[in-house]
Coordinates of N, CA, C and O in Angstrom, one line a residue:
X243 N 13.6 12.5 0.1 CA 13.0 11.3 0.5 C 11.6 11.6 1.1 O 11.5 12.4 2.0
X244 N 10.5 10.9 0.4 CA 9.5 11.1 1.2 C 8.7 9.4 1.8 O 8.9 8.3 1.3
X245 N 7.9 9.8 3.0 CA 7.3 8.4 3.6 C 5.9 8.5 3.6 O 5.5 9.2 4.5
X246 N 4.9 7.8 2.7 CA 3.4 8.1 3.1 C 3.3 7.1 3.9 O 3.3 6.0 3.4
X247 N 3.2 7.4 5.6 CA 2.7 6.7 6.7 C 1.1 6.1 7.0 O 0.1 6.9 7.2
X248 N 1.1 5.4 6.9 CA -0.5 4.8 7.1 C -0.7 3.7 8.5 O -0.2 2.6 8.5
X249 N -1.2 4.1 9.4 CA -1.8 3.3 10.7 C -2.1 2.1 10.3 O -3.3 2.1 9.9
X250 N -1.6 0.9 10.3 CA -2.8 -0.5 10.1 C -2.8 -1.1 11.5 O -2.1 -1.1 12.5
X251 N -4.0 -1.8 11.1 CA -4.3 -3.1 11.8 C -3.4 -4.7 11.2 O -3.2 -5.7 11.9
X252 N -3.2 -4.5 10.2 CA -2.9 -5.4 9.4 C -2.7 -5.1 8.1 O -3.8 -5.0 7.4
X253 N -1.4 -5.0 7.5 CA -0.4 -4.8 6.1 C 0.2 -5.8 5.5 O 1.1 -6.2 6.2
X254 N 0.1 -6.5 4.7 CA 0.9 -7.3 4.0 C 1.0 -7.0 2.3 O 0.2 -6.2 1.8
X255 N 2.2 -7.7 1.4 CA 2.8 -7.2 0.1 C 2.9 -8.8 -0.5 O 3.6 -9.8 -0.1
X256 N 2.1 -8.8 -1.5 CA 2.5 -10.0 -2.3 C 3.1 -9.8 -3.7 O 3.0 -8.8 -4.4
X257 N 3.6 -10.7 -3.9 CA 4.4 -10.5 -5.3 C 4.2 -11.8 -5.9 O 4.9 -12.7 -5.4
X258 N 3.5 -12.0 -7.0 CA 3.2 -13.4 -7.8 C 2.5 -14.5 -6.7 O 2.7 -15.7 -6.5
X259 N 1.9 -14.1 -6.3 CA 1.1 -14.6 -5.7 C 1.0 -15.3 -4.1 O 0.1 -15.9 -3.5
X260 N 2.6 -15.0 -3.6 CA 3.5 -15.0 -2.8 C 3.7 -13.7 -2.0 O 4.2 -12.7 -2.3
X261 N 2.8 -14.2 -0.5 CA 3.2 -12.8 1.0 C 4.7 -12.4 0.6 O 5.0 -13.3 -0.2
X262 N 5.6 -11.5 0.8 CA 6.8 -11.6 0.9 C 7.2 -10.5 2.1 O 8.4 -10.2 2.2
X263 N 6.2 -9.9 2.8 CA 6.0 -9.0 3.8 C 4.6 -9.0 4.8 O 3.5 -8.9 4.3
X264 N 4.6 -9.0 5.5 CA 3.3 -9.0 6.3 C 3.7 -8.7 7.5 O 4.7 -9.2 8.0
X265 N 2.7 -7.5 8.4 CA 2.8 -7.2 9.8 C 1.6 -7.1 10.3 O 0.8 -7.1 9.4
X266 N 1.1 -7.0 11.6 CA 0.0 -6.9 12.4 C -0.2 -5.8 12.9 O 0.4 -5.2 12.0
X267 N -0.7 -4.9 13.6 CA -0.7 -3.4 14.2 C 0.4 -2.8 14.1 O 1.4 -3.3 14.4
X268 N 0.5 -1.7 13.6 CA 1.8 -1.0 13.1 C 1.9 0.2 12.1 O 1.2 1.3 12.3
X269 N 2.8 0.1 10.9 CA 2.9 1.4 10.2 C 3.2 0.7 9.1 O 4.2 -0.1 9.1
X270 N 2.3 0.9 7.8 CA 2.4 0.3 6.5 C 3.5 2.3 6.2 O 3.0 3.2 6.7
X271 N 4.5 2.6 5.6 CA 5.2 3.3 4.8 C 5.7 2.7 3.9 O 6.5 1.7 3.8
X272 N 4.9 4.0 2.7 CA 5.4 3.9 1.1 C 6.6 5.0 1.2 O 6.4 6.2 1.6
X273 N 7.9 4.2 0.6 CA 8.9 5.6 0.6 C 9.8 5.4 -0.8 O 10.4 4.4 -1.3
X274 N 9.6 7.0 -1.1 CA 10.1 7.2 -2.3 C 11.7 7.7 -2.3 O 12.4 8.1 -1.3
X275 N 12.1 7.6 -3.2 CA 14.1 8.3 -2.8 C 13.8 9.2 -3.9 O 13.1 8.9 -4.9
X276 N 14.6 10.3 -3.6 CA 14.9 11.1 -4.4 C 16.5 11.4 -5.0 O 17.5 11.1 -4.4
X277 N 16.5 12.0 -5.9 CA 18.0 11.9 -6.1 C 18.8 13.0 -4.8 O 18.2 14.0 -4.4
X278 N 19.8 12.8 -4.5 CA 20.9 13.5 -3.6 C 20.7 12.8 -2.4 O 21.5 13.0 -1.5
X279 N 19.6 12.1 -2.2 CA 18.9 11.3 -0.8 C 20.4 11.0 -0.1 O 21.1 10.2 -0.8
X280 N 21.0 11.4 0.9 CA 22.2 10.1 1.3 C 22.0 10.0 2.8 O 20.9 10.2 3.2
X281 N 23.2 9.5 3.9 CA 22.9 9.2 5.0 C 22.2 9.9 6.1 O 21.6 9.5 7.0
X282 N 22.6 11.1 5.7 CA 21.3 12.4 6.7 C 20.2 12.0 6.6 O 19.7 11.7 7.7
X283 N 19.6 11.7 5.6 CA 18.3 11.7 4.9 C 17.7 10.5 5.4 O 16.5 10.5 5.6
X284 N 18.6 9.4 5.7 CA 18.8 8.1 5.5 C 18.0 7.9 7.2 O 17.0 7.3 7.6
X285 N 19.0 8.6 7.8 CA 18.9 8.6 9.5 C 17.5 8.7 9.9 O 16.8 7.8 10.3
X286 N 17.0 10.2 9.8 CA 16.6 11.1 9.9 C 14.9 10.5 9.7 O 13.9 10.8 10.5
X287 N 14.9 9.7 8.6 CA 14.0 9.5 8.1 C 13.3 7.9 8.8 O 12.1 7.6 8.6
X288 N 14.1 7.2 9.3 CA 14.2 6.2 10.2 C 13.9 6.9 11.9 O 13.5 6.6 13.0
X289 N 14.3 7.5 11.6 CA 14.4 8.5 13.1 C 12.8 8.8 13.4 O 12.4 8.7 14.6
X290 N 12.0 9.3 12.3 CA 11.0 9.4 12.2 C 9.8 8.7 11.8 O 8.7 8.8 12.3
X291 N 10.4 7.8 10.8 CA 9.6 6.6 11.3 C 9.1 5.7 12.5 O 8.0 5.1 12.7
X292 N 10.3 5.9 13.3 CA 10.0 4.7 14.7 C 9.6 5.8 15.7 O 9.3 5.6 16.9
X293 N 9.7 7.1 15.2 CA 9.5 8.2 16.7 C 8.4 9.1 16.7 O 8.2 9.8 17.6
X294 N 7.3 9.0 15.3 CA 6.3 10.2 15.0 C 5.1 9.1 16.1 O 4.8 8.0 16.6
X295 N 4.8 10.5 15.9 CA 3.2 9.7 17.1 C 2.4 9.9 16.8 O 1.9 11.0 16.9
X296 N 1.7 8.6 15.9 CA 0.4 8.2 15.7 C -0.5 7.7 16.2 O -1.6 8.1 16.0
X297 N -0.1 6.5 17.3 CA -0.7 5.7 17.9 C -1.5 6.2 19.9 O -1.0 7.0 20.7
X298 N -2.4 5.7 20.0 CA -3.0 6.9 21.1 C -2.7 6.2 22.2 O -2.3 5.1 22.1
X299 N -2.8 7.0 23.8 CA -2.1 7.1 24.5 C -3.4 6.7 25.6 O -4.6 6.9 25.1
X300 N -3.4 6.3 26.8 CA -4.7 6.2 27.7 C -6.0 7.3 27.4 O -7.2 6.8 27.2
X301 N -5.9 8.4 27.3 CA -6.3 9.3 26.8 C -7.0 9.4 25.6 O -7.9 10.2 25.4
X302 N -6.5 8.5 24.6 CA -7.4 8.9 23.1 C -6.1 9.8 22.2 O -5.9 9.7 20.9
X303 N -5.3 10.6 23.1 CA -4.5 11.3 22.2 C -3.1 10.6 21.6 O -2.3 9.9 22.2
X304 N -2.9 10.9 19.8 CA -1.7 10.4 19.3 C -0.6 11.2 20.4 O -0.4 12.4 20.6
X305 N 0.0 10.1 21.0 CA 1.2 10.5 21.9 C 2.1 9.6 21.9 O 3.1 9.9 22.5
X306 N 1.9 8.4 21.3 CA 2.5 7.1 21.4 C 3.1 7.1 19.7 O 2.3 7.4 18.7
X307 N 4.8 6.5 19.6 CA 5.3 6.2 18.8 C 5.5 4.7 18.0 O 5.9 4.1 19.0
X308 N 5.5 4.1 17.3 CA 5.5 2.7 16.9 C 6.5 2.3 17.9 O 6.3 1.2 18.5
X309 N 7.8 3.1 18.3 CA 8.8 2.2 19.2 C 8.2 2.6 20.5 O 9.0 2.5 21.4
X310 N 7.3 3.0 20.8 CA 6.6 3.1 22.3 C 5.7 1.6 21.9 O 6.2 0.6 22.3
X311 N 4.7 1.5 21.4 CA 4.1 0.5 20.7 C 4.6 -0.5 20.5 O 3.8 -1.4 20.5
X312 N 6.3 -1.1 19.9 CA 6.3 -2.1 19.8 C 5.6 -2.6 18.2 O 6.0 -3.8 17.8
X313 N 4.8 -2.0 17.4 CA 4.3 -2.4 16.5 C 5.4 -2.9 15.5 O 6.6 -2.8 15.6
X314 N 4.6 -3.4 14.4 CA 5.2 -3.7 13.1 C 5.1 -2.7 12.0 O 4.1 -2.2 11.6
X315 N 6.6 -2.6 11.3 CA 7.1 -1.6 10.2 C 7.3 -1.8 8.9 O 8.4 -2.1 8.4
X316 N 5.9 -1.8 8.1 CA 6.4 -2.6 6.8 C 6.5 -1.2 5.2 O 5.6 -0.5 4.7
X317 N 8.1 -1.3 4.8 CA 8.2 -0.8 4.4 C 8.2 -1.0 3.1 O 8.5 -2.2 2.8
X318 N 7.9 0.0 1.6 CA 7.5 -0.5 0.6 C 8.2 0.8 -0.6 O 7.9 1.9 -0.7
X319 N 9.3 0.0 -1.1 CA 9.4 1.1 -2.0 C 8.7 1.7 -2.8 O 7.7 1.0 -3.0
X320 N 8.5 2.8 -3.4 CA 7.4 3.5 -4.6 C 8.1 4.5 -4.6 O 8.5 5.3 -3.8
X321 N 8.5 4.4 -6.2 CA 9.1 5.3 -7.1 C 7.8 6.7 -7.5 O 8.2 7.8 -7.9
X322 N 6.6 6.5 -7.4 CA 5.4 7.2 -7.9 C 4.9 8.4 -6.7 O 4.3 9.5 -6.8
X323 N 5.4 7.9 -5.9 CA 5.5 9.0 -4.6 C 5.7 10.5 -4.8 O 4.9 11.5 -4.8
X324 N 7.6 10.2 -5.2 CA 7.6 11.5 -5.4 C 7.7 12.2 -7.6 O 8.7 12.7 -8.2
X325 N 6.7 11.9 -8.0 CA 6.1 12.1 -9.2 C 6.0 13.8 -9.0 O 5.6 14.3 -8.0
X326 N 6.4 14.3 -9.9 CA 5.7 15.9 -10.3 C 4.6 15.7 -10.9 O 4.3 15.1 -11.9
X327 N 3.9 16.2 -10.1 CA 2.3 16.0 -10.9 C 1.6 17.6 -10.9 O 0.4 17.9 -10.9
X328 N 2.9 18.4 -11.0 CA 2.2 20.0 -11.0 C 1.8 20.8 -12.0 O 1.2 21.9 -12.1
X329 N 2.0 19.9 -12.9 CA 1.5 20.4 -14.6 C 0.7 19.0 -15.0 O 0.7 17.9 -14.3
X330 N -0.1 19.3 -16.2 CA -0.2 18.3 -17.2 C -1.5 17.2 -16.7 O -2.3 17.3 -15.8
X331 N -1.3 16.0 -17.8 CA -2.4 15.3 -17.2 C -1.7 13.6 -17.4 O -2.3 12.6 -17.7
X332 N -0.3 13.9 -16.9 CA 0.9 12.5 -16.9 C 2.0 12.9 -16.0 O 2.6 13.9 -16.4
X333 N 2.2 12.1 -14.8 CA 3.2 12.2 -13.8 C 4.1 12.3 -14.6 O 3.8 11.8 -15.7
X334 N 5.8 13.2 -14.5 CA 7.0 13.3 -14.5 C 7.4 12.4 -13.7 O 6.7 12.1 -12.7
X335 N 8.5 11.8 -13.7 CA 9.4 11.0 -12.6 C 10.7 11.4 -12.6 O 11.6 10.6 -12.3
X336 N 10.9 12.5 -13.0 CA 12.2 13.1 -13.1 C 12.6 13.1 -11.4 O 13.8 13.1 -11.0
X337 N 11.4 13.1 -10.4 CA 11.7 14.1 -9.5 C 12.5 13.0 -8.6 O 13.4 13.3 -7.8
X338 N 12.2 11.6 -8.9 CA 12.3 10.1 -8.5 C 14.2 10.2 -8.7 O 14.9 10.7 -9.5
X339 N 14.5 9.3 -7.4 CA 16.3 8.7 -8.0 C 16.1 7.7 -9.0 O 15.1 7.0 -9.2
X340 N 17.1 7.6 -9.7 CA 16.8 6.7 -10.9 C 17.0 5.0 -10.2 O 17.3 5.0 -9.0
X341 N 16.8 4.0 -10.6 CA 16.2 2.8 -10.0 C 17.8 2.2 -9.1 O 17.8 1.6 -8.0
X342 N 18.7 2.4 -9.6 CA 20.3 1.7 -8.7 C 20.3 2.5 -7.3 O 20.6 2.0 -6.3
X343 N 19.9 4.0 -7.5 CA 20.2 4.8 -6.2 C 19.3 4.7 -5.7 O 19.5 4.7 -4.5
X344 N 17.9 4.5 -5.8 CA 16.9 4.6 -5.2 C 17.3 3.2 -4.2 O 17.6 3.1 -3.1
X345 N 17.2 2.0 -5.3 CA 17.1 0.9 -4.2 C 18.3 0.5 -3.5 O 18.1 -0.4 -2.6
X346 N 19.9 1.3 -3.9 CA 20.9 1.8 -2.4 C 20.1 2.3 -1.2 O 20.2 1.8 -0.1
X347 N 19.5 3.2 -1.4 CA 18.8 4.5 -0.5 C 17.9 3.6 0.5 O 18.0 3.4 1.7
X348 N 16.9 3.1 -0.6 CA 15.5 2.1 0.3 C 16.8 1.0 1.5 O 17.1 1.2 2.7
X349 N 17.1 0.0 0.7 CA 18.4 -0.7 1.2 C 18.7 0.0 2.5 O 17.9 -0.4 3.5
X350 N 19.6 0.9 2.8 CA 20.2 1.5 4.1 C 19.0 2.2 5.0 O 19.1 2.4 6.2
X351 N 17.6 2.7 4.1 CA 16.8 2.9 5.2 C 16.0 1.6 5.9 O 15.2 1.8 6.9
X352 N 16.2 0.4 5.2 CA 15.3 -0.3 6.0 C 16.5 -1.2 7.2 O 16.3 -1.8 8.3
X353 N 17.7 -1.2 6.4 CA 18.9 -1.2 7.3 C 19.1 -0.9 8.5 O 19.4 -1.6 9.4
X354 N 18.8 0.9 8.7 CA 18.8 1.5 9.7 C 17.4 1.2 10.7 O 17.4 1.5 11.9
X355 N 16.4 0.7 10.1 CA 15.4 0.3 10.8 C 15.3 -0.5 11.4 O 14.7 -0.5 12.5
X356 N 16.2 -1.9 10.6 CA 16.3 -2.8 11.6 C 17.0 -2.8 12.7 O 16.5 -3.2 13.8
X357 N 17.9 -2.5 12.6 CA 18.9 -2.2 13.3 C 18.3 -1.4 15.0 O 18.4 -1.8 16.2
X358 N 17.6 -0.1 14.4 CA 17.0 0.4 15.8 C 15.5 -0.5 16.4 O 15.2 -0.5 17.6
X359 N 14.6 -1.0 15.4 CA 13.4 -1.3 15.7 C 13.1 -3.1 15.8 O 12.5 -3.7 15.0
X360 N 13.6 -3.6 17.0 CA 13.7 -4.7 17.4 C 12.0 -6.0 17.4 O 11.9 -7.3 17.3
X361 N 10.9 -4.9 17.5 CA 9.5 -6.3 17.1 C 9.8 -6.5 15.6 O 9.7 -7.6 15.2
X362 N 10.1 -5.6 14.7 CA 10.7 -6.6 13.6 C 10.3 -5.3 12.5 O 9.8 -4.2 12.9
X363 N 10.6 -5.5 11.1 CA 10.8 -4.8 10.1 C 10.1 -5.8 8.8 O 10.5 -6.9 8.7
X364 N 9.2 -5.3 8.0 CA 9.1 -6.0 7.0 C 9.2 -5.3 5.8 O 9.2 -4.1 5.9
X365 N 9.5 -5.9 4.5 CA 9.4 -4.9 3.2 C 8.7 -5.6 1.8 O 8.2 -6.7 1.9
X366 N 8.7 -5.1 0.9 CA 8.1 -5.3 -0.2 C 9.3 -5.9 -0.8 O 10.2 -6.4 -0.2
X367 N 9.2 -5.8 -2.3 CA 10.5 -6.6 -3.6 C 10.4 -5.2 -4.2 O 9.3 -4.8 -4.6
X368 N 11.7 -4.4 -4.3 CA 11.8 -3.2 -4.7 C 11.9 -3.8 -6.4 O 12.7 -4.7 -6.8
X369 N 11.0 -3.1 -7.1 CA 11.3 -3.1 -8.4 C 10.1 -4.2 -8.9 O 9.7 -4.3 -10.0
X370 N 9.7 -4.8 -7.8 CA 8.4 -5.7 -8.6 C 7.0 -4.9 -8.3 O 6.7 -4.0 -7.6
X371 N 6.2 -5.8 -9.4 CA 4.9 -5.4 -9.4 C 3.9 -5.9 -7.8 O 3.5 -7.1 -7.6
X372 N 3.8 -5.2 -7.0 CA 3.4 -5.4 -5.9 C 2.5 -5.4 -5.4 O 2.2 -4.2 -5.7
X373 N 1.2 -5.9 -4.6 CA -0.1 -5.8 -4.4 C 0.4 -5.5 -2.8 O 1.3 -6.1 -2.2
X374 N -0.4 -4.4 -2.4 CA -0.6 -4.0 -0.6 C -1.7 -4.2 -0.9 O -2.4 -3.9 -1.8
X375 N -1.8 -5.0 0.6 CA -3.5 -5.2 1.2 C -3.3 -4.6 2.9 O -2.5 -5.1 3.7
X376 N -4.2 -3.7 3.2 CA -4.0 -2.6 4.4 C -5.2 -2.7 5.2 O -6.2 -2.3 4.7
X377 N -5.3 -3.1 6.1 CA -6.9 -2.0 7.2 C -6.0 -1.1 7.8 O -5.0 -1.2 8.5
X378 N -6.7 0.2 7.1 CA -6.2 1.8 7.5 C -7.0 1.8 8.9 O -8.2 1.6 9.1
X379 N -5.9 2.1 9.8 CA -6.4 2.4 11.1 C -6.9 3.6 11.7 O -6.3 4.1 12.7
X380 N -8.0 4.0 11.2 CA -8.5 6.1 11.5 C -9.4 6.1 10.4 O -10.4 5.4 10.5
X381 N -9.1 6.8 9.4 CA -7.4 6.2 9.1 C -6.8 7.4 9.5 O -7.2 8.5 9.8
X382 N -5.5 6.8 9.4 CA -4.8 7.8 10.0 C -3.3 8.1 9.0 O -2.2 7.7 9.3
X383 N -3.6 8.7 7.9 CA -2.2 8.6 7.2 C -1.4 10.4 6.9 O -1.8 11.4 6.4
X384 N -0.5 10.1 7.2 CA 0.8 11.2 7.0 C 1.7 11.2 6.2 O 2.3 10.2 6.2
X385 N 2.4 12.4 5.1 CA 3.4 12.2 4.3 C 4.6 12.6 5.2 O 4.3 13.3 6.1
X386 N 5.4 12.3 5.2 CA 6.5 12.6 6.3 C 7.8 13.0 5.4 O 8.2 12.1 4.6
X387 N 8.6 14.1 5.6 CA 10.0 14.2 5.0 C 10.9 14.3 5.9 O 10.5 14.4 7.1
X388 N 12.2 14.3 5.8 CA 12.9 14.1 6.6 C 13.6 15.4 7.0 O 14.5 15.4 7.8

């Protein structure tokens, strides 16, 4: 499982021409599933989402977590994440879970998010063609594994 974390000011996901996600200050994450991904992975990776520290502190320094912050968590499947791109001049997607486990996997991690991260949770339409519109805040972005 991997999570490319991005700082915004403001994230939202349209699909046909229709918001179907949008948050305010917070953490736009693109997360990919990989095959074998299961509830370790699952936790762990939610664990990290609401607890890494990006967000700055009286000081200037990242010390503050989105669940210190209160921000908004908008999560977005992408299968292209984890792409082999170590040869050649065309991604592999072998490295990707195939589309039923992936969007089990996405499913229970934004599950587990809701569940711990109470200002709220947003997501994309796994499997549709999706437009993100972001102000990168730094920017400040991170791949994160679990």
């Amino acid at each position: 499982m991997l999570s490319l974390i991005q700082r915004v000011t403001a994230a939202s996901v349209t699909v046909d021409d229709a918001v179907v996600g949008a948050i305010g200050p917070g953490l736009l994450a693109l997360v990919a599933v990989e095959p074998g991904d299961g509830e370790a992975q699952f936790q762990r990776m939610a664990q990290r989402l609401l607890g890494y520290r990006v967000f700055a502190d009286e000081a200037g320094k990242m010390n503050r977590s989105l669940a210190d912050t209160g921000g908004g968590l908008l999560l977005v499947s992408q299968f292209t994440l984890a792409a082999d791109t170590k040869s050649g001049m065309r991604p592999s997607f072998t490295t990707a879970a195939p589309p039923a486990e992936a969007e089990r996997g996405f499913n229970r991690l934004v599950e587990i998010c809701r569940e711990s991260h109470s200002p709220g949770v947003e997501t994309g339409q796994f499997g549709a063609h999706m437009v993100i519109s972001l102000v990168n805040d730094g920017p400040v972005t991170f791949l994160l594994r679990p």
